[in-house]
Amino acid sequence: MTDRRAVTLECTVNGRKVAVKTPPMRRLLDVLREELGLTGTKYGCGEGECGACSVLMDGAVVLACLVPACQAEGTEIVTVEGLDRDGVLSPVQQAFLDHGGAQCGICTPGMVMAAEAYLRGGGSDDEAAIREALAGNLCRCTGYAKILESVAAAVRARAGEDRS
Amino acid sequence: MTGGGAVGSLEVVTPRSLEEALRFLAGHANEGWIPLAGGTDLLVLLDKGAAPGTRWLNLAALRSELDRIDHEDGLWRVGGLTTMTGLRRRRAGDTAFPGIVAEAAAVVGGLQIQNRATVAGNIANASPAGDTLPVWAVLEAEIVLASRQGERRVPYHRFHRGYREIDREGDELIVELNFRMPQGGRTFFHKVGTRAAQAVSKVVLAGWVKTSGGRFAAVRLAAGSVAPVPVRLRETETALTGAAVAPEAVEEALEALARDIRPIDDVRSTAAYRTAVTRNLLRHYLLA
C-alpha cells in the first residue's frame, strides 16, 4: 500500500524538475522555502488574506500557503526567483525597481507575481483592472500608488518590447 | 505548521478518477475522509489546528472530469470542481451564461483564491457567509451527489440543514450543480464587506425579479450572513408578489423581512446593521 503520510512531490519549479519527499498536506509554501531554499516567496498570514506567498501554478496565480504539496504534483511552479533571464530582470521586476514599487519588501514578491500573472494574461495599463489584479495582495506600508504605477509601467514596457 | 509535527501525521489518498474516488469512499465511508477540492477554506482551518479531521481525499486528479460547464436545452450543468475563475471565464466568453453567477464568483477572495476555490467546495464548506450560495438559492439549483450506489439529487434549499451542516453522506461527492435561468426579469447581486476584495461578507444578497403592469409578478430573494445558513427570503417574496413597484408598497412588504432573517452580532458586524443593510439593499434593487 502506498504511504498516505509521505509523498514524493515531483513538479517543475522555475523551469527545473524537482522531487521532494514531504508530508502530502504540507504547504507548498513550506516546501519552496524550507526544502528548495526559495525564500523569495514570503510567509505573511498563512490564511490566504495577504497574498505575500503568491506564486504561479500552471500559469495561474495562487497562494502557496493554501496549496498542499499533494496538489502541486505534476504542476509548473514559478516563484519570484524564476522571473529574471540570466540576471536580466523581468519587465515587472524592473518596473518595481524603477518606480519605487517596494518599501519594506515583504509584500513585493507576491505583488510582483500577481502582476506577472496579469501581464501574462494580456492585462492593460487601466488602473481599475490593475487594482483588481492586485486586490488579493496587501501592502502594510500602504505603498499602493507606487505599486500601481510600477505595474502600469511594466505593461507599457512590454507593449514597447512587442513593437520592437 | 512547518516540516514535521502535526502535518506529518495527516493521511492523504489521491484517487486518479471519480470512479476510483467513489470506490474508495464506498469502502471507507465512516472513516472521516474529507474531500479536498481547492483547499482555500480547509487549509486555513488546518493552519489554525481546526481542521475537521486528519484524513484527506485529494480530488486534484478529478479535475479533468469535474471542471466543466455544459449547457443543454437551457439546463446549465456546472461540474463540482469548476473554479470561481472558471465561472467568470465562461461568462466572459459566453453571455448566455448568467451574469449573476460570475458576479458572485468575482467577489470570492482575490484572484489567487478564485483560481483555486471550487463550486462544490463553496457549497460543502457551508459557511453562512459563502458568497456564491445566495445565487444558487435564487436560481433554485440542484446539487448532484454521486456514490457507488448512483446519483442523488438534492434541491439547493434542502442541502444546508443547519449551521455548517450539509446533506452529504460519507460515501458521496458533490459532482455537479445544475440550474435553469428563470425566464425574463432581472437579477441583482450585492456583497457588503469591509473592503472590496478578500473580505468575508457582513451581508450578501442575490435576487431575481419580474415585473408586469407595474407590479411584482415573480420574486426570488436570498441572503447570506443573516442566518445560520444562506436563506431564501420567502416571507418577503410572498409579501412582494403582486405588490406595486412603488416605494410605499415595497416598504410595507419589507416588514416581512424580519421573519426571514436571524442575524447575529459577531466579529464582522451587528444584527442591527445587517438588518438595516439588507432592507436598504432590497429597497434599492427592487425599485431600481
GROMACS .gro file of N, CA and C in nm, chain A residues 30-158:
model
  387
   30ASP      N    1   0.592   2.598   0.238
   30ASP     CA    2   0.699   2.541   0.321
   30ASP      C    3   0.796   2.458   0.238
   31VAL      N    4   0.742   2.388   0.138
   31VAL     CA    5   0.830   2.310   0.050
   31VAL      C    6   0.924   2.404  -0.025
   32LEU      N    7   0.868   2.512  -0.077
   32LEU     CA    8   0.950   2.607  -0.152
   32LEU      C    9   1.058   2.670  -0.064
   33ARG      N   10   1.017   2.716   0.053
   33ARG     CA   11   1.110   2.790   0.138
   33ARG      C   12   1.210   2.699   0.209
   34GLU      N   13   1.159   2.588   0.262
   34GLU     CA   14   1.244   2.508   0.351
   34GLU      C   15   1.318   2.395   0.281
   35GLU      N   16   1.256   2.336   0.179
   35GLU     CA   17   1.322   2.226   0.109
   35GLU      C   18   1.403   2.276  -0.010
   36LEU      N   19   1.349   2.375  -0.080
   36LEU     CA   20   1.414   2.421  -0.202
   36LEU      C   21   1.492   2.551  -0.182
   37GLY      N   22   1.484   2.608  -0.061
   37GLY     CA   23   1.560   2.729  -0.032
   37GLY      C   24   1.513   2.852  -0.107
   38LEU      N   25   1.390   2.848  -0.159
   38LEU     CA   26   1.339   2.962  -0.235
   38LEU      C   27   1.263   3.055  -0.140
   39THR      N   28   1.339   3.136  -0.066
   39THR     CA   29   1.278   3.218   0.039
   39THR      C   30   1.223   3.350  -0.014
   40GLY      N   31   1.227   3.368  -0.145
   40GLY     CA   32   1.165   3.487  -0.203
   40GLY      C   33   1.015   3.488  -0.179
   41THR      N   34   0.954   3.372  -0.179
   41THR     CA   35   0.811   3.360  -0.152
   41THR      C   36   0.790   3.377  -0.002
   42LYS      N   37   0.712   3.478   0.037
   42LYS     CA   38   0.704   3.514   0.178
   42LYS      C   39   0.585   3.450   0.249
   43TYR      N   40   0.608   3.424   0.378
   43TYR     CA   41   0.501   3.377   0.466
   43TYR      C   42   0.447   3.501   0.537
   44GLY      N   43   0.327   3.544   0.496
   44GLY     CA   44   0.268   3.661   0.560
   44GLY      C   45   0.169   3.622   0.666
   45CYS      N   46   0.052   3.576   0.623
   45CYS     CA   47  -0.056   3.549   0.719
   45CYS      C   48  -0.084   3.400   0.736
   46GLY      N   49  -0.053   3.320   0.634
   46GLY     CA   50  -0.081   3.176   0.643
   46GLY      C   51  -0.227   3.141   0.628
   47GLU      N   52  -0.313   3.239   0.598
   47GLU     CA   53  -0.454   3.205   0.583
   47GLU      C   54  -0.521   3.270   0.462
   48GLY      N   55  -0.439   3.300   0.363
   48GLY     CA   56  -0.499   3.345   0.237
   48GLY      C   57  -0.551   3.486   0.235
   49GLU      N   58  -0.506   3.569   0.330
   49GLU     CA   59  -0.556   3.706   0.335
   49GLU      C   60  -0.463   3.807   0.271
   50CYS      N   61  -0.331   3.778   0.268
   50CYS     CA   62  -0.237   3.887   0.238
   50CYS      C   63  -0.171   3.877   0.101
   51GLY      N   64  -0.161   3.760   0.043
   51GLY     CA   65  -0.104   3.748  -0.091
   51GLY      C   66   0.049   3.745  -0.097
   52ALA      N   67   0.117   3.752   0.016
   52ALA     CA   68   0.264   3.758   0.015
   52ALA      C   69   0.327   3.630  -0.040
   53CYS      N   70   0.252   3.519  -0.036
   53CYS     CA   71   0.307   3.391  -0.083
   53CYS      C   72   0.260   3.357  -0.224
   54SER      N   73   0.215   3.457  -0.301
   54SER     CA   74   0.167   3.432  -0.437
   54SER      C   75   0.275   3.373  -0.526
   55VAL      N   76   0.241   3.265  -0.595
   55VAL     CA   77   0.329   3.206  -0.696
   55VAL      C   78   0.242   3.171  -0.817
   56LEU      N   79   0.305   3.139  -0.928
   56LEU     CA   80   0.227   3.091  -1.042
   56LEU      C   81   0.227   2.938  -1.040
   57MET      N   82   0.109   2.880  -1.060
   57MET     CA   83   0.099   2.734  -1.071
   57MET      C   84   0.028   2.707  -1.202
   58ASP      N   85   0.095   2.641  -1.293
   58ASP     CA   86   0.041   2.621  -1.428
   58ASP      C   87  -0.012   2.753  -1.485
   59GLY      N   88   0.062   2.859  -1.461
   59GLY     CA   89   0.029   2.989  -1.520
   59GLY      C   90  -0.069   3.073  -1.442
   60ALA      N   91  -0.138   3.016  -1.343
   60ALA     CA   92  -0.237   3.092  -1.267
   60ALA      C   93  -0.177   3.133  -1.133
   61VAL      N   94  -0.209   3.255  -1.089
   61VAL     CA   95  -0.155   3.300  -0.961
   61VAL      C   96  -0.235   3.233  -0.849
   62VAL      N   97  -0.162   3.174  -0.755
   62VAL     CA   98  -0.224   3.104  -0.641
   62VAL      C   99  -0.146   3.139  -0.514
   63LEU      N  100  -0.204   3.103  -0.400
   63LEU     CA  101  -0.139   3.128  -0.272
   63LEU      C  102  -0.069   3.001  -0.227
   64ALA      N  103   0.063   3.008  -0.214
   64ALA     CA  104   0.139   2.887  -0.178
   64ALA      C  105   0.108   2.841  -0.036
   65CYS      N  106   0.046   2.927   0.046
   65CYS     CA  107   0.011   2.885   0.183
   65CYS      C  108  -0.117   2.802   0.184
   66LEU      N  109  -0.192   2.804   0.073
   66LEU     CA  110  -0.319   2.729   0.069
   66LEU      C  111  -0.315   2.614  -0.031
   67VAL      N  112  -0.198   2.583  -0.083
   67VAL     CA  113  -0.185   2.469  -0.173
   67VAL      C  114  -0.108   2.359  -0.100
   68PRO      N  115  -0.171   2.244  -0.075
   68PRO     CA  116  -0.096   2.136  -0.013
   68PRO      C  117  -0.003   2.072  -0.116
   69ALA      N  118   0.108   2.018  -0.068
   69ALA     CA  119   0.208   1.959  -0.158
   69ALA      C  120   0.144   1.858  -0.254
   70CYS      N  121   0.048   1.779  -0.203
   70CYS     CA  122  -0.010   1.675  -0.287
   70CYS      C  123  -0.085   1.731  -0.407
   71GLN      N  124  -0.125   1.858  -0.401
   71GLN     CA  125  -0.196   1.917  -0.513
   71GLN      C  126  -0.104   1.994  -0.607
   72ALA      N  127   0.024   1.997  -0.575
   72ALA     CA  128   0.120   2.060  -0.665
   72ALA      C  129   0.185   1.956  -0.757
   73GLU      N  130   0.152   1.830  -0.734
   73GLU     CA  131   0.209   1.721  -0.813
   73GLU      C  132   0.192   1.745  -0.962
   74GLY      N  133   0.302   1.736  -1.035
   74GLY     CA  134   0.295   1.747  -1.181
   74GLY      C  135   0.274   1.887  -1.235
   75THR      N  136   0.273   1.987  -1.147
   75THR     CA  137   0.247   2.123  -1.194
   75THR      C  138   0.377   2.197  -1.226
   76GLU      N  139   0.360   2.312  -1.290
   76GLU     CA  140   0.474   2.401  -1.315
   76GLU      C  141   0.460   2.522  -1.226
   77ILE      N  142   0.557   2.537  -1.136
   77ILE     CA  143   0.554   2.647  -1.040
   77ILE      C  144   0.657   2.752  -1.083
   78VAL      N  145   0.617   2.877  -1.075
   78VAL     CA  146   0.713   2.986  -1.094
   78VAL      C  147   0.709   3.074  -0.971
   79THR      N  148   0.824   3.096  -0.911
   79THR     CA  149   0.834   3.187  -0.796
   79THR      C  150   0.907   3.313  -0.841
   80VAL      N  151   0.918   3.408  -0.751
   80VAL     CA  152   0.983   3.535  -0.787
   80VAL      C  153   1.127   3.512  -0.832
   81GLU      N  154   1.188   3.404  -0.784
   81GLU     CA  155   1.327   3.375  -0.825
   81GLU      C  156   1.336   3.329  -0.970
   82GLY      N  157   1.221   3.296  -1.028
   82GLY     CA  158   1.223   3.241  -1.164
   82GLY      C  159   1.188   3.341  -1.273
   83LEU      N  160   1.185   3.469  -1.239
   83LEU     CA  161   1.139   3.567  -1.338
   83LEU      C  162   1.251   3.625  -1.424
   84ASP      N  163   1.369   3.639  -1.367
   84ASP     CA  164   1.476   3.701  -1.446
   84ASP      C  165   1.528   3.604  -1.551
   85ARG      N  166   1.590   3.659  -1.652
   85ARG     CA  167   1.653   3.575  -1.755
   85ARG      C  168   1.803   3.603  -1.750
   86ASP      N  169   1.880   3.508  -1.698
   86ASP     CA  170   2.025   3.522  -1.684
   86ASP      C  171   2.062   3.655  -1.618
   87GLY      N  172   1.992   3.687  -1.512
   87GLY     CA  173   2.026   3.808  -1.438
   87GLY      C  174   1.960   3.935  -1.488
   88VAL      N  175   1.894   3.927  -1.603
   88VAL     CA  176   1.821   4.044  -1.654
   88VAL      C  177   1.680   4.040  -1.595
   89LEU      N  178   1.644   4.144  -1.523
   89LEU     CA  179   1.515   4.145  -1.456
   89LEU      C  180   1.400   4.141  -1.557
   90SER      N  181   1.288   4.084  -1.514
   90SER     CA  182   1.169   4.083  -1.599
   90SER      C  183   1.112   4.225  -1.604
   91PRO      N  184   1.026   4.255  -1.701
   91PRO     CA  185   0.967   4.389  -1.708
   91PRO      C  186   0.900   4.430  -1.578
   92VAL      N  187   0.833   4.336  -1.510
   92VAL     CA  188   0.765   4.370  -1.385
   92VAL      C  189   0.869   4.404  -1.277
   93GLN      N  190   0.970   4.320  -1.265
   93GLN     CA  191   1.073   4.345  -1.164
   93GLN      C  192   1.142   4.481  -1.189
   94GLN      N  193   1.177   4.505  -1.315
   94GLN     CA  194   1.247   4.629  -1.349
   94GLN      C  195   1.158   4.750  -1.317
   95ALA      N  196   1.028   4.737  -1.347
   95ALA     CA  197   0.936   4.848  -1.323
   95ALA      C  198   0.922   4.875  -1.173
   96PHE      N  199   0.916   4.771  -1.091
   96PHE     CA  200   0.908   4.792  -0.945
   96PHE      C  201   1.034   4.864  -0.896
   97LEU      N  202   1.147   4.828  -0.953
   97LEU     CA  203   1.274   4.892  -0.915
   97LEU      C  204   1.274   5.039  -0.958
   98ASP      N  205   1.233   5.062  -1.082
   98ASP     CA  206   1.238   5.198  -1.137
   98ASP      C  207   1.137   5.293  -1.072
   99HIS      N  208   1.024   5.240  -1.030
   99HIS     CA  209   0.914   5.326  -0.984
   99HIS      C  210   0.891   5.320  -0.834
  100GLY      N  211   0.986   5.267  -0.761
  100GLY     CA  212   0.972   5.263  -0.615
  100GLY      C  213   0.856   5.176  -0.570
  101GLY      N  214   0.835   5.064  -0.638
  101GLY     CA  215   0.724   4.976  -0.606
  101GLY      C  216   0.742   4.894  -0.479
  102ALA      N  217   0.861   4.901  -0.420
  102ALA     CA  218   0.885   4.826  -0.296
  102ALA      C  219   0.922   4.921  -0.183
  103GLN      N  220   0.862   4.898  -0.065
  103GLN     CA  221   0.906   4.973   0.053
  103GLN      C  222   0.973   4.874   0.147
  104CYS      N  223   0.900   4.817   0.243
  104CYS     CA  224   0.968   4.723   0.333
  104CYS      C  225   1.001   4.593   0.261
  105GLY      N  226   0.924   4.560   0.156
  105GLY     CA  227   0.959   4.447   0.071
  105GLY      C  228   0.889   4.316   0.097
  106ILE      N  229   0.819   4.305   0.208
  106ILE     CA  230   0.756   4.177   0.240
  106ILE      C  231   0.646   4.141   0.139
  107CYS      N  232   0.569   4.239   0.097
  107CYS     CA  233   0.460   4.208   0.003
  107CYS      C  234   0.510   4.200  -0.140
  108THR      N  235   0.634   4.249  -0.163
  108THR     CA  236   0.680   4.270  -0.301
  108THR      C  237   0.682   4.144  -0.387
  109PRO      N  238   0.738   4.032  -0.340
  109PRO     CA  239   0.736   3.914  -0.427
  109PRO      C  240   0.595   3.872  -0.468
  110GLY      N  241   0.501   3.882  -0.373
  110GLY     CA  242   0.363   3.847  -0.404
  110GLY      C  243   0.302   3.944  -0.503
  111MET      N  244   0.329   4.072  -0.482
  111MET     CA  245   0.279   4.175  -0.575
  111MET      C  246   0.336   4.151  -0.715
  112VAL      N  247   0.466   4.122  -0.719
  112VAL     CA  248   0.533   4.100  -0.848
  112VAL      C  249   0.473   3.979  -0.918
  113MET      N  250   0.444   3.873  -0.843
  113MET     CA  251   0.388   3.752  -0.906
  113MET      C  252   0.244   3.776  -0.955
  114ALA      N  253   0.165   3.850  -0.874
  114ALA     CA  254   0.028   3.882  -0.918
  114ALA      C  255   0.034   3.968  -1.043
  115ALA      N  256   0.130   4.062  -1.046
  115ALA     CA  257   0.145   4.148  -1.163
  115ALA      C  258   0.193   4.067  -1.283
  116GLU      N  259   0.282   3.972  -1.258
  116GLU     CA  260   0.332   3.886  -1.366
  116GLU      C  261   0.216   3.809  -1.430
  117ALA      N  262   0.128   3.755  -1.345
  117ALA     CA  263   0.012   3.682  -1.398
  117ALA      C  264  -0.076   3.776  -1.480
  118TYR      N  265  -0.089   3.898  -1.432
  118TYR     CA  266  -0.171   3.998  -1.501
  118TYR      C  267  -0.112   4.029  -1.640
  119LEU      N  268   0.019   4.047  -1.644
  119LEU     CA  269   0.083   4.076  -1.773
  119LEU      C  270   0.072   3.957  -1.868
  120ARG      N  271   0.097   3.837  -1.814
  120ARG     CA  272   0.089   3.717  -1.899
  120ARG      C  273  -0.052   3.698  -1.952
  121GLY      N  274  -0.152   3.744  -1.877
  121GLY     CA  275  -0.291   3.732  -1.920
  121GLY      C  276  -0.331   3.843  -2.017
  122GLY      N  277  -0.235   3.925  -2.056
  122GLY     CA  278  -0.264   4.029  -2.155
  122GLY      C  279  -0.328   4.153  -2.094
  123GLY      N  280  -0.305   4.176  -1.964
  123GLY     CA  281  -0.365   4.292  -1.897
  123GLY      C  282  -0.320   4.425  -1.955
  124SER      N  283  -0.410   4.525  -1.945
  124SER     CA  284  -0.380   4.659  -1.997
  124SER      C  285  -0.328   4.747  -1.884
  125ASP      N  286  -0.297   4.875  -1.916
  125ASP     CA  287  -0.249   4.965  -1.811
  125ASP      C  288  -0.365   5.041  -1.745
  126ASP      N  289  -0.486   4.993  -1.764
  126ASP     CA  290  -0.604   5.052  -1.699
  126ASP      C  291  -0.595   5.032  -1.547
  127GLU      N  292  -0.608   5.144  -1.474
  127GLU     CA  293  -0.584   5.135  -1.330
  127GLU      C  294  -0.684   5.045  -1.258
  128ALA      N  295  -0.810   5.052  -1.297
  128ALA     CA  296  -0.912   4.969  -1.230
  128ALA      C  297  -0.881   4.821  -1.249
  129ALA      N  298  -0.837   4.786  -1.370
  129ALA     CA  299  -0.805   4.646  -1.398
  129ALA      C  300  -0.683   4.601  -1.318
  130ILE      N  301  -0.585   4.689  -1.306
  130ILE     CA  302  -0.465   4.655  -1.227
  130ILE      C  303  -0.503   4.638  -1.081
  131ARG      N  304  -0.589   4.728  -1.032
  131ARG     CA  305  -0.634   4.718  -0.893
  131ARG      C  306  -0.701   4.584  -0.868
  132GLU      N  307  -0.783   4.540  -0.962
  132GLU     CA  308  -0.850   4.411  -0.942
  132GLU      C  309  -0.747   4.298  -0.941
  133ALA      N  310  -0.650   4.307  -1.031
  133ALA     CA  311  -0.548   4.201  -1.039
  133ALA      C  312  -0.467   4.191  -0.910
  134LEU      N  313  -0.453   4.303  -0.840
  134LEU     CA  314  -0.373   4.306  -0.717
  134LEU      C  315  -0.459   4.307  -0.591
  135ALA      N  316  -0.590   4.287  -0.607
  135ALA     CA  317  -0.681   4.300  -0.493
  135ALA      C  318  -0.653   4.196  -0.384
  136GLY      N  319  -0.591   4.086  -0.421
  136GLY     CA  320  -0.562   3.982  -0.322
  136GLY      C  321  -0.428   4.001  -0.252
  137ASN      N  322  -0.365   4.115  -0.275
  137ASN     CA  323  -0.233   4.140  -0.217
  137ASN      C  324  -0.235   4.264  -0.129
  138LEU      N  325  -0.194   4.248  -0.005
  138LEU     CA  326  -0.190   4.361   0.087
  138LEU      C  327  -0.049   4.416   0.101
  139CYS      N  328  -0.039   4.550   0.109
  139CYS     CA  329   0.088   4.616   0.138
  139CYS      C  330   0.070   4.690   0.270
  140ARG      N  331   0.138   4.643   0.375
  140ARG     CA  332   0.119   4.707   0.505
  140ARG      C  333   0.186   4.844   0.512
  141CYS      N  334   0.279   4.871   0.419
  141CYS     CA  335   0.337   5.006   0.413
  141CYS      C  336   0.240   5.102   0.343
  142THR      N  337   0.133   5.047   0.285
  142THR     CA  338   0.034   5.121   0.207
  142THR      C  339   0.094   5.192   0.086
  143GLY      N  340   0.196   5.132   0.029
  143GLY     CA  341   0.260   5.195  -0.086
  143GLY      C  342   0.192   5.165  -0.219
  144TYR      N  343   0.062   5.165  -0.218
  144TYR     CA  344  -0.012   5.119  -0.336
  144TYR      C  345   0.007   5.206  -0.460
  145ALA      N  346   0.017   5.338  -0.441
  145ALA     CA  347   0.026   5.427  -0.557
  145ALA      C  348   0.147   5.389  -0.643
  146LYS      N  349   0.259   5.367  -0.576
  146LYS     CA  350   0.382   5.332  -0.649
  146LYS      C  351   0.373   5.192  -0.711
  147ILE      N  352   0.303   5.105  -0.641
  147ILE     CA  353   0.288   4.969  -0.694
  147ILE      C  354   0.204   4.971  -0.821
  148LEU      N  355   0.093   5.044  -0.817
  148LEU     CA  356   0.007   5.055  -0.935
  148LEU      C  357   0.084   5.119  -1.051
  149GLU      N  358   0.161   5.222  -1.018
  149GLU     CA  359   0.244   5.289  -1.118
  149GLU      C  360   0.343   5.190  -1.180
  150SER      N  361   0.402   5.107  -1.095
  150SER     CA  362   0.501   5.010  -1.142
  150SER      C  363   0.439   4.911  -1.240
  151VAL      N  364   0.320   4.862  -1.205
  151VAL     CA  365   0.256   4.761  -1.291
  151VAL      C  366   0.216   4.825  -1.424
  152ALA      N  367   0.161   4.946  -1.418
  152ALA     CA  368   0.123   5.015  -1.542
  152ALA      C  369   0.246   5.036  -1.630
  153ALA      N  370   0.357   5.072  -1.566
  153ALA     CA  371   0.482   5.093  -1.642
  153ALA      C  372   0.530   4.962  -1.704
  154ALA      N  373   0.514   4.853  -1.630
  154ALA     CA  374   0.556   4.722  -1.684
  154ALA      C  375   0.472   4.685  -1.806
  155VAL      N  376   0.343   4.715  -1.798
  155VAL     CA  377   0.255   4.686  -1.913
  155VAL      C  378   0.302   4.765  -2.034
  156ARG      N  379   0.333   4.894  -2.012
  156ARG     CA  380   0.376   4.978  -2.125
  156ARG      C  381   0.513   4.934  -2.177
  157ALA      N  382   0.600   4.893  -2.086
  157ALA     CA  383   0.733   4.847  -2.128
  157ALA      C  384   0.720   4.721  -2.215
  158ARG      N  385   0.630   4.632  -2.173
  158ARG     CA  386   0.608   4.510  -2.251
  158ARG      C  387   0.553   4.544  -2.388
   0.00000   0.00000   0.00000
